[in-house]
Short mmCIF file of C-alpha atoms in Angstrom, two decimals:
data_model
loop_
_atom_site.label_atom_id
_atom_site.label_comp_id
_atom_site.label_asym_id
_atom_site.label_seq_id
_atom_site.Cartn_x
_atom_site.Cartn_y
_atom_site.Cartn_z
CA UNK A 18 -63.88 -120.04 26.60
CA UNK A 19 -63.41 -120.19 30.35
CA UNK A 20 -60.91 -117.77 31.90
CA UNK A 21 -58.41 -120.54 32.63
CA UNK A 22 -58.51 -121.52 28.96
CA UNK A 23 -57.73 -117.95 27.91
CA UNK A 24 -54.82 -117.88 30.37
CA UNK A 25 -53.36 -121.05 28.88
CA UNK A 26 -53.92 -119.84 25.32
CA UNK A 27 -52.06 -116.58 25.99
CA UNK A 28 -49.19 -118.49 27.63
CA UNK A 29 -49.05 -120.91 24.67
CA UNK A 30 -49.02 -118.06 22.13
CA UNK A 31 -46.19 -116.40 24.04
CA UNK A 32 -44.25 -119.68 24.06
CA UNK A 33 -44.71 -120.17 20.31
CA UNK A 34 -43.47 -116.66 19.61
CA UNK A 35 -40.25 -117.44 21.49
CA UNK A 36 -39.34 -120.00 18.83
CA UNK A 37 -38.19 -117.00 16.79
CA UNK A 38 -35.00 -116.95 18.86
CA UNK A 39 -33.99 -120.23 20.48
CA UNK A 40 -30.32 -119.24 20.86
CA UNK A 41 -28.57 -115.92 21.25
CA UNK A 42 -30.39 -114.70 24.38
CA UNK A 43 -27.41 -115.32 26.67
CA UNK A 44 -25.56 -112.57 28.51
CA UNK A 45 -21.95 -112.71 29.79
CA UNK A 46 -23.28 -114.09 33.10
CA UNK A 47 -25.39 -116.84 31.51
CA UNK A 48 -22.52 -119.26 30.95
CA UNK A 49 -21.76 -119.24 34.69
CA UNK A 50 -25.31 -120.34 35.53
CA UNK A 51 -25.49 -122.94 32.74
CA UNK A 52 -22.12 -124.49 33.65
CA UNK A 53 -23.25 -124.53 37.29
CA UNK A 54 -26.35 -126.52 36.27
CA UNK A 55 -24.31 -128.96 34.18
CA UNK A 56 -21.88 -129.72 37.02
CA UNK A 57 -24.83 -130.20 39.39
CA UNK A 58 -26.19 -132.69 36.83
CA UNK A 59 -22.97 -134.70 37.08
CA UNK A 60 -20.77 -133.33 34.30
CA UNK A 61 -17.08 -132.73 34.90
CA UNK A 62 -15.62 -129.25 34.64
CA UNK A 63 -14.16 -129.92 31.20
CA UNK A 64 -17.38 -131.41 29.82
CA UNK A 65 -19.49 -128.63 31.31
CA UNK A 66 -17.14 -126.04 29.83
CA UNK A 67 -17.36 -127.59 26.35
CA UNK A 68 -21.16 -127.85 26.35
CA UNK A 69 -21.60 -124.32 27.69
CA UNK A 70 -19.13 -122.81 25.23
CA UNK A 71 -20.76 -124.63 22.29
CA UNK A 72 -24.14 -123.20 23.34
CA UNK A 73 -22.81 -119.65 23.72
CA UNK A 74 -20.86 -119.73 20.47
CA UNK A 75 -23.79 -121.21 18.53
CA UNK A 76 -25.80 -118.17 19.61
CA UNK A 77 -23.06 -115.80 18.45
CA UNK A 78 -22.78 -117.61 15.11
CA UNK A 79 -26.54 -117.45 14.59
CA UNK A 80 -26.57 -113.72 15.38
CA UNK A 81 -23.70 -113.10 12.96
CA UNK A 82 -25.53 -114.95 10.19
CA UNK A 83 -28.74 -112.97 10.73
CA UNK A 84 -26.77 -109.71 10.73
CA UNK A 85 -25.07 -110.69 7.45
CA UNK A 86 -28.39 -111.33 5.72
CA UNK A 87 -29.59 -107.76 6.29
CA UNK A 88 -26.24 -105.97 5.86
CA UNK A 89 -26.54 -103.65 2.87
CA UNK A 90 -22.94 -104.34 1.84
CA UNK A 91 -22.46 -108.00 2.79
CA UNK A 92 -25.85 -109.68 2.24
CA UNK A 93 -24.39 -111.64 -0.72
CA UNK A 94 -21.18 -112.54 1.11
CA UNK A 95 -20.48 -116.08 2.40
CA UNK A 96 -21.97 -116.98 5.76
CA UNK A 97 -19.73 -116.00 8.69
CA UNK A 98 -21.38 -118.51 11.05
CA UNK A 99 -18.68 -121.18 10.86
CA UNK A 100 -15.83 -118.70 11.29
CA UNK A 101 -17.53 -116.93 14.22
CA UNK A 102 -18.31 -120.21 15.96
CA UNK A 103 -14.73 -121.52 15.58
CA UNK A 104 -13.11 -118.30 16.81
CA UNK A 105 -15.51 -118.00 19.75
CA UNK A 106 -15.05 -121.65 20.76
CA UNK A 107 -11.25 -121.54 20.56
CA UNK A 108 -10.97 -118.35 22.59
CA UNK A 109 -13.39 -119.41 25.34
CA UNK A 110 -11.93 -122.89 25.77
CA UNK A 111 -8.37 -121.58 25.78
CA UNK A 112 -9.10 -119.31 28.72
CA UNK A 113 -10.98 -122.01 30.61
CA UNK A 114 -8.31 -124.67 30.06
CA UNK A 115 -5.61 -122.31 31.32
CA UNK A 116 -7.54 -121.79 34.56
CA UNK A 117 -8.33 -125.49 34.93
CA UNK A 118 -4.64 -126.35 34.64
CA UNK A 119 -3.84 -123.80 37.35
CA UNK A 120 -6.02 -125.72 39.84
CA UNK A 121 -6.49 -124.47 43.40
CA UNK A 122 -8.92 -121.59 43.78
CA UNK A 123 -9.49 -121.54 40.04
CA UNK A 124 -11.34 -124.86 40.15
CA UNK A 125 -13.22 -124.61 43.45
CA UNK A 126 -17.00 -124.86 43.50
CA UNK A 127 -19.44 -125.84 40.77
CA UNK A 128 -19.07 -122.97 38.30
CA UNK A 129 -16.66 -123.51 35.43
CA UNK A 130 -13.83 -120.92 35.72
CA UNK A 131 -14.86 -118.57 32.95
CA UNK A 132 -14.03 -115.68 35.29
CA UNK A 133 -11.66 -114.99 38.19
CA UNK A 134 -12.36 -116.67 41.58
CA UNK A 135 -13.65 -113.53 43.32
CA UNK A 136 -16.27 -112.92 40.65
CA UNK A 137 -17.13 -116.62 40.38
CA UNK A 138 -17.89 -116.68 44.10
CA UNK A 139 -20.82 -114.30 43.48
CA UNK A 140 -22.42 -116.90 41.19
CA UNK A 141 -21.62 -119.80 43.51
CA UNK A 142 -23.94 -118.37 46.18
CA UNK A 143 -26.91 -118.35 43.76
CA UNK A 144 -27.75 -122.04 43.34
CA UNK A 145 -31.50 -121.54 42.84
CA UNK A 146 -31.51 -120.89 39.10
CA UNK A 147 -28.95 -123.61 38.26
CA UNK A 148 -30.96 -126.13 40.31
CA UNK A 149 -34.06 -125.09 38.35
CA UNK A 150 -32.18 -125.68 35.08
CA UNK A 151 -30.87 -129.15 35.97
CA UNK A 152 -33.88 -131.28 34.88
CA UNK A 153 -34.24 -129.33 31.63
CA UNK A 154 -30.61 -129.51 30.49
CA UNK A 155 -30.47 -133.17 31.55
CA UNK A 156 -33.56 -134.16 29.55
CA UNK A 157 -33.30 -131.85 26.52
CA UNK A 158 -29.67 -130.77 26.29
CA UNK A 159 -28.34 -127.27 26.80
CA UNK A 160 -29.91 -125.44 23.85
CA UNK A 161 -33.48 -126.67 24.13
CA UNK A 162 -33.31 -127.22 27.88
CA UNK A 163 -32.37 -123.60 28.63
CA UNK A 164 -34.96 -122.33 26.13
CA UNK A 165 -37.74 -124.47 27.59
CA UNK A 166 -36.89 -123.49 31.16
CA UNK A 167 -36.93 -119.82 30.17
CA UNK A 168 -40.29 -120.17 28.40
CA UNK A 169 -41.90 -121.90 31.37
CA UNK A 170 -40.71 -119.40 33.95
CA UNK A 171 -41.64 -116.41 31.77
CA UNK A 172 -45.07 -117.84 30.96
CA UNK A 173 -45.61 -118.59 34.66
CA UNK A 174 -44.95 -114.94 35.47
CA UNK A 175 -47.84 -113.89 33.23
CA UNK A 176 -50.13 -116.47 34.82
CA UNK A 177 -49.21 -115.15 38.26
CA UNK A 178 -50.14 -111.63 37.17
CA UNK A 179 -53.59 -112.95 36.22
CA UNK A 180 -53.96 -114.67 39.59
CA UNK A 181 -52.91 -111.57 41.51
CA UNK A 182 -55.42 -109.38 39.68
CA UNK A 183 -58.26 -111.87 40.04
CA UNK A 184 -57.54 -112.21 43.76
CA UNK A 185 -58.21 -108.49 44.22
CA UNK A 186 -61.45 -108.84 42.22
CA UNK A 187 -60.31 -107.33 38.93
CA UNK A 188 -62.60 -108.41 36.04
CA UNK A 189 -61.35 -111.27 33.86
CA UNK A 190 -60.69 -109.17 30.72
CA UNK A 191 -58.47 -106.80 32.67
CA UNK A 192 -56.68 -109.64 34.45
CA UNK A 193 -55.91 -111.10 31.01
CA UNK A 194 -54.72 -107.64 29.97
CA UNK A 195 -52.22 -107.73 32.82
CA UNK A 196 -50.97 -111.10 31.62
CA UNK A 197 -50.50 -109.72 28.10
CA UNK A 198 -48.68 -106.66 29.43
CA UNK A 199 -46.27 -108.94 31.26
CA UNK A 200 -45.46 -110.71 28.00
CA UNK A 201 -45.16 -107.70 25.68
CA UNK A 202 -43.38 -105.21 27.94
CA UNK A 203 -39.64 -105.60 28.72
CA UNK A 204 -40.59 -107.85 31.63
CA UNK A 205 -41.25 -110.81 29.33
CA UNK A 206 -38.07 -110.19 27.32
CA UNK A 207 -35.95 -110.08 30.46
CA UNK A 208 -37.65 -113.14 31.96
CA UNK A 209 -36.70 -115.11 28.83
CA UNK A 210 -32.99 -114.47 29.27
CA UNK A 211 -31.06 -117.34 30.88
CA UNK A 212 -30.45 -115.38 34.06
CA UNK A 213 -31.92 -115.15 37.56
CA UNK A 214 -34.36 -112.36 36.64
CA UNK A 215 -37.07 -114.69 35.33
CA UNK A 216 -37.26 -116.62 38.58
CA UNK A 217 -36.95 -113.43 40.62
CA UNK A 218 -39.96 -111.95 38.84
CA UNK A 219 -42.04 -115.11 39.28
CA UNK A 220 -41.18 -115.44 42.97
CA UNK A 221 -41.78 -111.74 43.64
CA UNK A 222 -45.21 -112.09 42.02
CA UNK A 223 -45.84 -115.16 44.19
CA UNK A 224 -45.10 -113.10 47.29
CA UNK A 225 -47.38 -110.32 46.00
CA UNK A 226 -50.11 -112.89 45.38
CA UNK A 227 -49.67 -114.00 48.99
CA UNK A 228 -50.21 -110.41 50.13
CA UNK A 229 -53.38 -110.21 48.01
CA UNK A 230 -54.65 -113.45 49.58
CA UNK A 231 -54.03 -112.08 53.06
CA UNK A 232 -55.88 -108.87 52.26
CA UNK A 233 -58.90 -110.86 51.07
CA UNK A 234 -59.08 -112.94 54.23
CA UNK A 235 -57.01 -116.05 53.36
CA UNK A 236 -54.31 -115.33 55.88
CA UNK A 237 -52.67 -118.74 56.25
CA UNK A 238 -52.46 -119.42 52.52
CA UNK A 239 -51.22 -115.91 51.80
CA UNK A 240 -48.58 -115.88 54.51
CA UNK A 241 -47.36 -119.32 53.43
CA UNK A 242 -47.08 -118.16 49.80
CA UNK A 243 -45.12 -115.06 50.75
CA UNK A 244 -42.82 -116.98 53.10
CA UNK A 245 -42.17 -119.73 50.55
CA UNK A 246 -41.38 -117.18 47.84
CA UNK A 247 -38.93 -115.33 50.10
CA UNK A 248 -37.25 -118.58 51.07
CA UNK A 249 -36.80 -119.55 47.41
CA UNK A 250 -35.53 -116.05 46.60
CA UNK A 251 -32.71 -116.51 49.08
CA UNK A 252 -31.44 -119.41 46.96
CA UNK A 253 -31.96 -117.55 43.67
CA UNK A 254 -30.51 -114.19 44.72
CA UNK A 255 -30.34 -113.41 48.41
CA UNK A 256 -30.18 -109.64 47.91
CA UNK A 257 -33.68 -109.76 46.39
CA UNK A 258 -34.96 -111.72 49.41
CA UNK A 259 -33.51 -108.99 51.63
CA UNK A 260 -35.01 -106.14 49.59
CA UNK A 261 -38.42 -107.76 49.19
CA UNK A 262 -38.67 -108.79 52.83
CA UNK A 263 -37.84 -105.26 53.99
CA UNK A 264 -40.25 -103.66 51.51
CA UNK A 265 -43.14 -105.98 52.41
CA UNK A 266 -42.57 -105.40 56.12
CA UNK A 267 -42.55 -101.64 55.53
CA UNK A 268 -45.72 -101.87 53.41
CA UNK A 269 -47.45 -103.90 56.13
CA UNK A 270 -46.56 -101.24 58.69
CA UNK A 271 -47.97 -98.50 56.45
CA UNK A 272 -51.23 -100.42 55.86
CA UNK A 273 -51.60 -101.24 59.55
CA UNK A 274 -51.13 -97.60 60.58
CA UNK A 275 -53.53 -96.44 57.87
CA UNK A 276 -56.18 -98.95 58.92
CA UNK A 277 -55.78 -98.14 62.58
CA UNK A 278 -56.16 -94.45 61.85
CA UNK A 279 -59.33 -95.03 59.82
CA UNK A 280 -60.62 -97.43 62.46
CA UNK A 281 -60.22 -94.73 65.09
CA UNK A 282 -61.90 -92.11 62.91
CA UNK A 283 -64.81 -94.14 61.52
CA UNK A 284 -65.78 -96.96 63.90
CA UNK A 285 -69.13 -97.28 62.15
CA UNK A 286 -67.61 -98.24 58.83
CA UNK A 287 -68.20 -95.22 56.61
CA UNK A 288 -67.14 -95.36 53.00
CA UNK A 289 -63.63 -94.24 52.22
CA UNK A 290 -62.96 -91.60 49.54
CA UNK A 291 -61.75 -94.35 47.19
CA UNK A 292 -65.20 -95.92 47.03
CA UNK A 293 -64.35 -98.96 49.20
CA UNK A 294 -65.57 -99.57 52.66
CA UNK A 295 -63.24 -98.75 55.48
CA UNK A 296 -61.95 -101.55 57.71
CA UNK A 297 -65.02 -101.19 59.87
CA UNK A 298 -67.60 -101.61 57.13
CA UNK A 299 -67.08 -105.00 55.54
CA UNK A 300 -64.90 -104.53 52.46
CA UNK A 301 -61.19 -104.11 53.02
CA UNK A 302 -58.92 -101.86 50.96
CA UNK A 303 -57.56 -104.96 49.25
CA UNK A 304 -60.85 -105.55 47.52
CA UNK A 305 -62.23 -108.35 49.68
CA UNK A 306 -63.30 -108.93 53.24
CA UNK A 307 -61.19 -107.48 55.99
CA UNK A 308 -58.43 -109.92 56.90
CA UNK A 309 -58.63 -111.15 60.44
CA UNK A 310 -59.42 -109.31 63.62
CA UNK A 311 -62.82 -109.02 65.21
CA UNK A 312 -65.04 -106.01 65.61
CA UNK A 313 -64.08 -103.49 68.22
CA UNK A 314 -66.54 -102.24 70.88
CA UNK A 315 -67.20 -99.20 68.71
CA UNK A 316 -68.48 -101.36 65.85
CA UNK A 317 -65.45 -101.13 63.50
CA UNK A 318 -62.87 -103.71 62.51
CA UNK A 319 -59.39 -103.69 63.95
CA UNK A 320 -56.48 -103.67 61.46
CA UNK A 321 -56.44 -107.50 61.61
CA UNK A 322 -53.88 -110.24 62.00
CA UNK A 323 -53.35 -110.63 58.25
CA UNK A 324 -51.25 -107.51 57.86
CA UNK A 325 -49.34 -108.44 61.00
CA UNK A 326 -48.60 -111.85 59.46
CA UNK A 327 -47.06 -110.19 56.38
CA UNK A 328 -44.99 -107.94 58.63
CA UNK A 329 -43.71 -110.95 60.55
CA UNK A 330 -42.86 -112.81 57.34
CA UNK A 331 -41.03 -109.77 55.93
CA UNK A 332 -39.05 -109.09 59.07
CA UNK A 333 -38.23 -112.79 59.39
CA UNK A 334 -36.93 -112.82 55.82
CA UNK A 335 -34.67 -109.83 56.50
CA UNK A 336 -33.27 -111.32 59.71
CA UNK A 337 -32.82 -114.80 58.20
CA UNK A 338 -31.13 -113.44 55.07
CA UNK A 339 -28.64 -111.36 57.03
CA UNK A 340 -27.89 -114.20 59.46
CA UNK A 341 -27.52 -116.94 56.85
CA UNK A 342 -25.42 -114.74 54.58
CA UNK A 343 -22.98 -114.19 57.44
CA UNK A 344 -22.96 -117.84 58.54
CA UNK A 345 -22.42 -119.09 54.97
CA UNK A 346 -19.79 -116.39 54.38
CA UNK A 347 -21.48 -114.94 51.33
CA UNK A 348 -19.71 -112.00 49.62
CA UNK A 349 -20.34 -108.86 51.65
CA UNK A 350 -21.77 -105.54 50.52
CA UNK A 351 -18.23 -104.14 50.40
CA UNK A 352 -17.21 -106.94 48.06
CA UNK A 353 -20.13 -106.14 45.77
CA UNK A 354 -19.11 -102.48 45.68
CA UNK A 355 -15.54 -103.43 44.78
CA UNK A 356 -16.86 -105.68 42.00
CA UNK A 357 -18.80 -102.73 40.58
CA UNK A 358 -16.03 -100.13 40.87
CA UNK A 359 -13.23 -102.35 39.56
CA UNK A 360 -15.05 -103.63 36.45
CA UNK A 361 -15.52 -107.15 37.87
CA UNK A 362 -12.09 -107.11 39.54
CA UNK A 363 -10.19 -106.27 36.35
CA UNK A 364 -8.65 -103.24 38.13
CA UNK A 365 -7.10 -102.82 41.60
CA UNK A 366 -9.46 -102.45 44.55
CA UNK A 367 -10.50 -98.92 45.45
CA UNK A 368 -9.15 -97.46 48.66
CA UNK A 369 -12.37 -95.56 49.48
CA UNK A 370 -15.09 -97.60 47.78
CA UNK A 371 -18.14 -96.25 49.61
CA UNK A 372 -17.30 -92.60 48.94
CA UNK A 373 -16.78 -93.34 45.25
CA UNK A 374 -19.92 -95.47 45.17
CA UNK A 375 -22.07 -92.62 46.50
CA UNK A 376 -20.55 -90.23 43.96
CA UNK A 377 -21.31 -92.69 41.17
CA UNK A 378 -24.82 -93.22 42.56
CA UNK A 379 -25.68 -89.55 42.29
CA UNK A 380 -24.28 -89.22 38.77
CA UNK A 381 -26.04 -92.39 37.67
CA UNK A 382 -29.52 -91.21 38.64
CA UNK A 383 -28.97 -87.80 37.08
CA UNK A 384 -28.03 -89.47 33.80
CA UNK A 385 -30.81 -92.05 34.13
CA UNK A 386 -33.42 -89.33 34.59
CA UNK A 387 -32.04 -87.39 31.63
CA UNK A 388 -32.41 -90.45 29.41
CA UNK A 389 -35.92 -91.13 30.68
CA UNK A 390 -36.97 -87.60 29.76
CA UNK A 391 -35.94 -88.20 26.15
CA UNK A 392 -37.92 -91.47 26.01
CA UNK A 393 -40.58 -91.10 28.72
CA UNK A 394 -42.51 -94.36 28.13
CA UNK A 395 -41.22 -96.01 31.31
CA UNK A 396 -41.93 -93.02 33.63
CA UNK A 397 -45.37 -92.60 32.04
CA UNK A 398 -46.25 -96.25 32.62
CA UNK A 399 -44.94 -96.07 36.19
CA UNK A 400 -47.19 -93.07 36.83
CA UNK A 401 -50.17 -94.84 35.26
CA UNK A 402 -49.53 -97.95 37.33
CA UNK A 403 -49.22 -95.94 40.54
CA UNK A 404 -52.45 -94.07 39.77
CA UNK A 405 -54.23 -97.35 39.11
CA UNK A 406 -52.95 -98.81 42.37
CA UNK A 407 -55.02 -96.17 44.19
CA UNK A 408 -58.15 -98.18 43.38
CA UNK A 409 -57.01 -100.86 45.86
CA UNK A 410 -55.25 -98.74 48.49
CA UNK A 411 -53.94 -101.51 50.77
CA UNK A 412 -53.00 -103.82 47.92
CA UNK A 413 -51.53 -100.84 46.07
CA UNK A 414 -49.08 -100.25 48.92
CA UNK A 415 -47.81 -103.83 48.60
CA UNK A 416 -47.63 -103.48 44.81
CA UNK A 417 -45.51 -100.36 45.19
CA UNK A 418 -43.30 -102.22 47.67
CA UNK A 419 -42.73 -105.15 45.31
CA UNK A 420 -42.02 -102.88 42.35
CA UNK A 421 -39.78 -100.74 44.54
CA UNK A 422 -37.32 -103.62 44.85
CA UNK A 423 -36.41 -102.92 41.23
CA UNK A 424 -35.37 -99.39 42.19
CA UNK A 425 -33.34 -100.77 45.10
CA UNK A 426 -31.63 -103.33 42.88
CA UNK A 427 -30.71 -100.65 40.37
CA UNK A 428 -29.47 -98.38 43.16
CA UNK A 429 -27.22 -101.19 44.40
CA UNK A 430 -25.77 -101.53 40.86
CA UNK A 431 -25.54 -98.01 39.38
CA UNK A 432 -24.04 -99.24 36.11
CA UNK A 433 -25.48 -97.39 33.11
CA UNK A 434 -23.92 -99.89 30.69
CA UNK A 435 -26.00 -102.91 31.78
CA UNK A 436 -27.87 -104.09 28.69
CA UNK A 437 -31.65 -104.02 28.63
CA UNK A 438 -32.12 -102.27 31.99
CA UNK A 439 -32.50 -105.70 33.60
CA UNK A 440 -31.48 -104.39 37.01
CA UNK A 441 -34.63 -102.29 37.29
CA UNK A 442 -36.93 -104.81 35.62
CA UNK A 443 -38.93 -105.49 38.80
CA UNK A 444 -40.19 -101.90 38.68
CA UNK A 445 -42.13 -102.86 35.53
CA UNK A 446 -44.47 -104.87 37.76
CA UNK A 447 -46.10 -101.56 38.74
CA UNK A 448 -47.54 -100.84 35.26
CA UNK A 449 -48.16 -104.53 34.55
CA UNK A 450 -50.49 -104.82 37.56
CA UNK A 451 -51.46 -101.18 38.02
CA UNK A 452 -52.60 -100.34 34.47
CA UNK A 453 -55.41 -102.96 34.52
CA UNK A 454 -56.57 -101.42 37.79
CA UNK A 455 -56.50 -98.00 36.13
CA UNK A 456 -58.70 -99.31 33.29
CA UNK A 457 -61.23 -100.90 35.63
CA UNK A 458 -63.76 -98.02 35.52
CA UNK A 459 -63.96 -98.39 31.73
CA UNK A 460 -65.01 -102.02 32.04
CA UNK A 461 -67.22 -101.65 35.10
CA UNK A 462 -68.92 -98.33 34.32
CA UNK A 463 -72.73 -98.32 34.60
CA UNK A 464 -74.59 -98.32 31.27
CA UNK A 465 -78.14 -96.92 31.10
CA UNK A 466 -80.51 -99.59 29.78
CA UNK A 467 -84.12 -98.66 28.90
CA UNK A 468 -86.79 -100.87 30.41
CA UNK A 469 -90.39 -101.44 29.34
CA UNK A 470 -93.18 -99.61 31.09
CA UNK A 471 -93.19 -96.33 32.95
CA UNK A 472 -90.11 -97.22 35.01
CA UNK A 473 -86.98 -95.15 34.48
CA UNK A 474 -83.80 -96.43 32.85
CA UNK A 475 -81.63 -98.32 35.25
CA UNK A 476 -77.85 -98.56 35.46
CA UNK A 477 -76.40 -101.92 34.59
CA UNK A 478 -72.74 -102.64 35.14
CA UNK A 479 -70.94 -104.10 32.21
#
């Protein structure tokens, strides 16, 4: 089969496997996004509340029934599904109806008042995911619409991994390996949840693909891809647009300085220690031709306009995000810290939030590192991905930058109780893309093949 056929087959297999759990993937935040989508589709607050609550409670009832079937004491007991659904539905609707009757700030905006106004405001400024959901919930209803939207965005993330790896000249089998890793590691599980993370992962990969295009000489297409992804990220979750823009700009500065230094040292284009040609010798560190910039009088290539374009896009994203967030009166960083330290505003505001936040930050990372040492799969894969990224030095810097936004997101939310480590999920992009690069020598190693006649055996690359 052609590579594109394999890509589609892997995405289809992943989608079929997700039929094992159509409901029950929601988190406490999911009902805010789903109700937002329903009101954007034209439903009233009461109707949106009922449909969202029915979807959430159906998931809880299904989970309770599955748990009963494998309970060593209750597997012969009557099904609890009906009782769980009724209790869940009554409790959720009672709280919503009380807030709807209160009116005023409780009913402002598009999100159904499942939570207090201050917390609901945080979801109101993230219209990207609800807008993405609208056509699906309109055409297929809430249950199948949310599932289908999640499947498409998660499958698209794997396809983007394949495209990124192929752009930097990774062999097809290893690019398909990256796609599989995206699906089987926690990245695919998190992308399937009805939350913003699936779109954030896909858009971050789109920006990374744009960087790969720039490094291989397609500057306009790459810069446009990165800029479009950052613009969409502002609508999905503006903090990610800020983090990614800053990280890409920093990565571009590092690559530009590195290239300029090598350009000054080796104007004739000697080979770099990594086995690729330096910017003056044809092949760029990204795996393709050097991006932009003519030859200097000494015979080498200048760092090029491509890296500068990424820097401009990243800096523009940072400036635009900060400016628009202030103009649109989005919740500030201080408000986010209060949300964290007060348990989503269920306790009084802290008098010295930043001092307490820094104290919590330190304790969080100490505990996080302790837990990672007891189950070191994640650190091991991060190290493997970082080592593999060395095979494409310039692209590897941008890969580290994109994955680093996961660390920044987790640092901004040092809450050890968040289920599934979804805050740091973007860091998993490092092993997803870096491990196939690490395995590249195994696929591309020369194999001695005997030839007829007195000639010696020659090396043939697999």
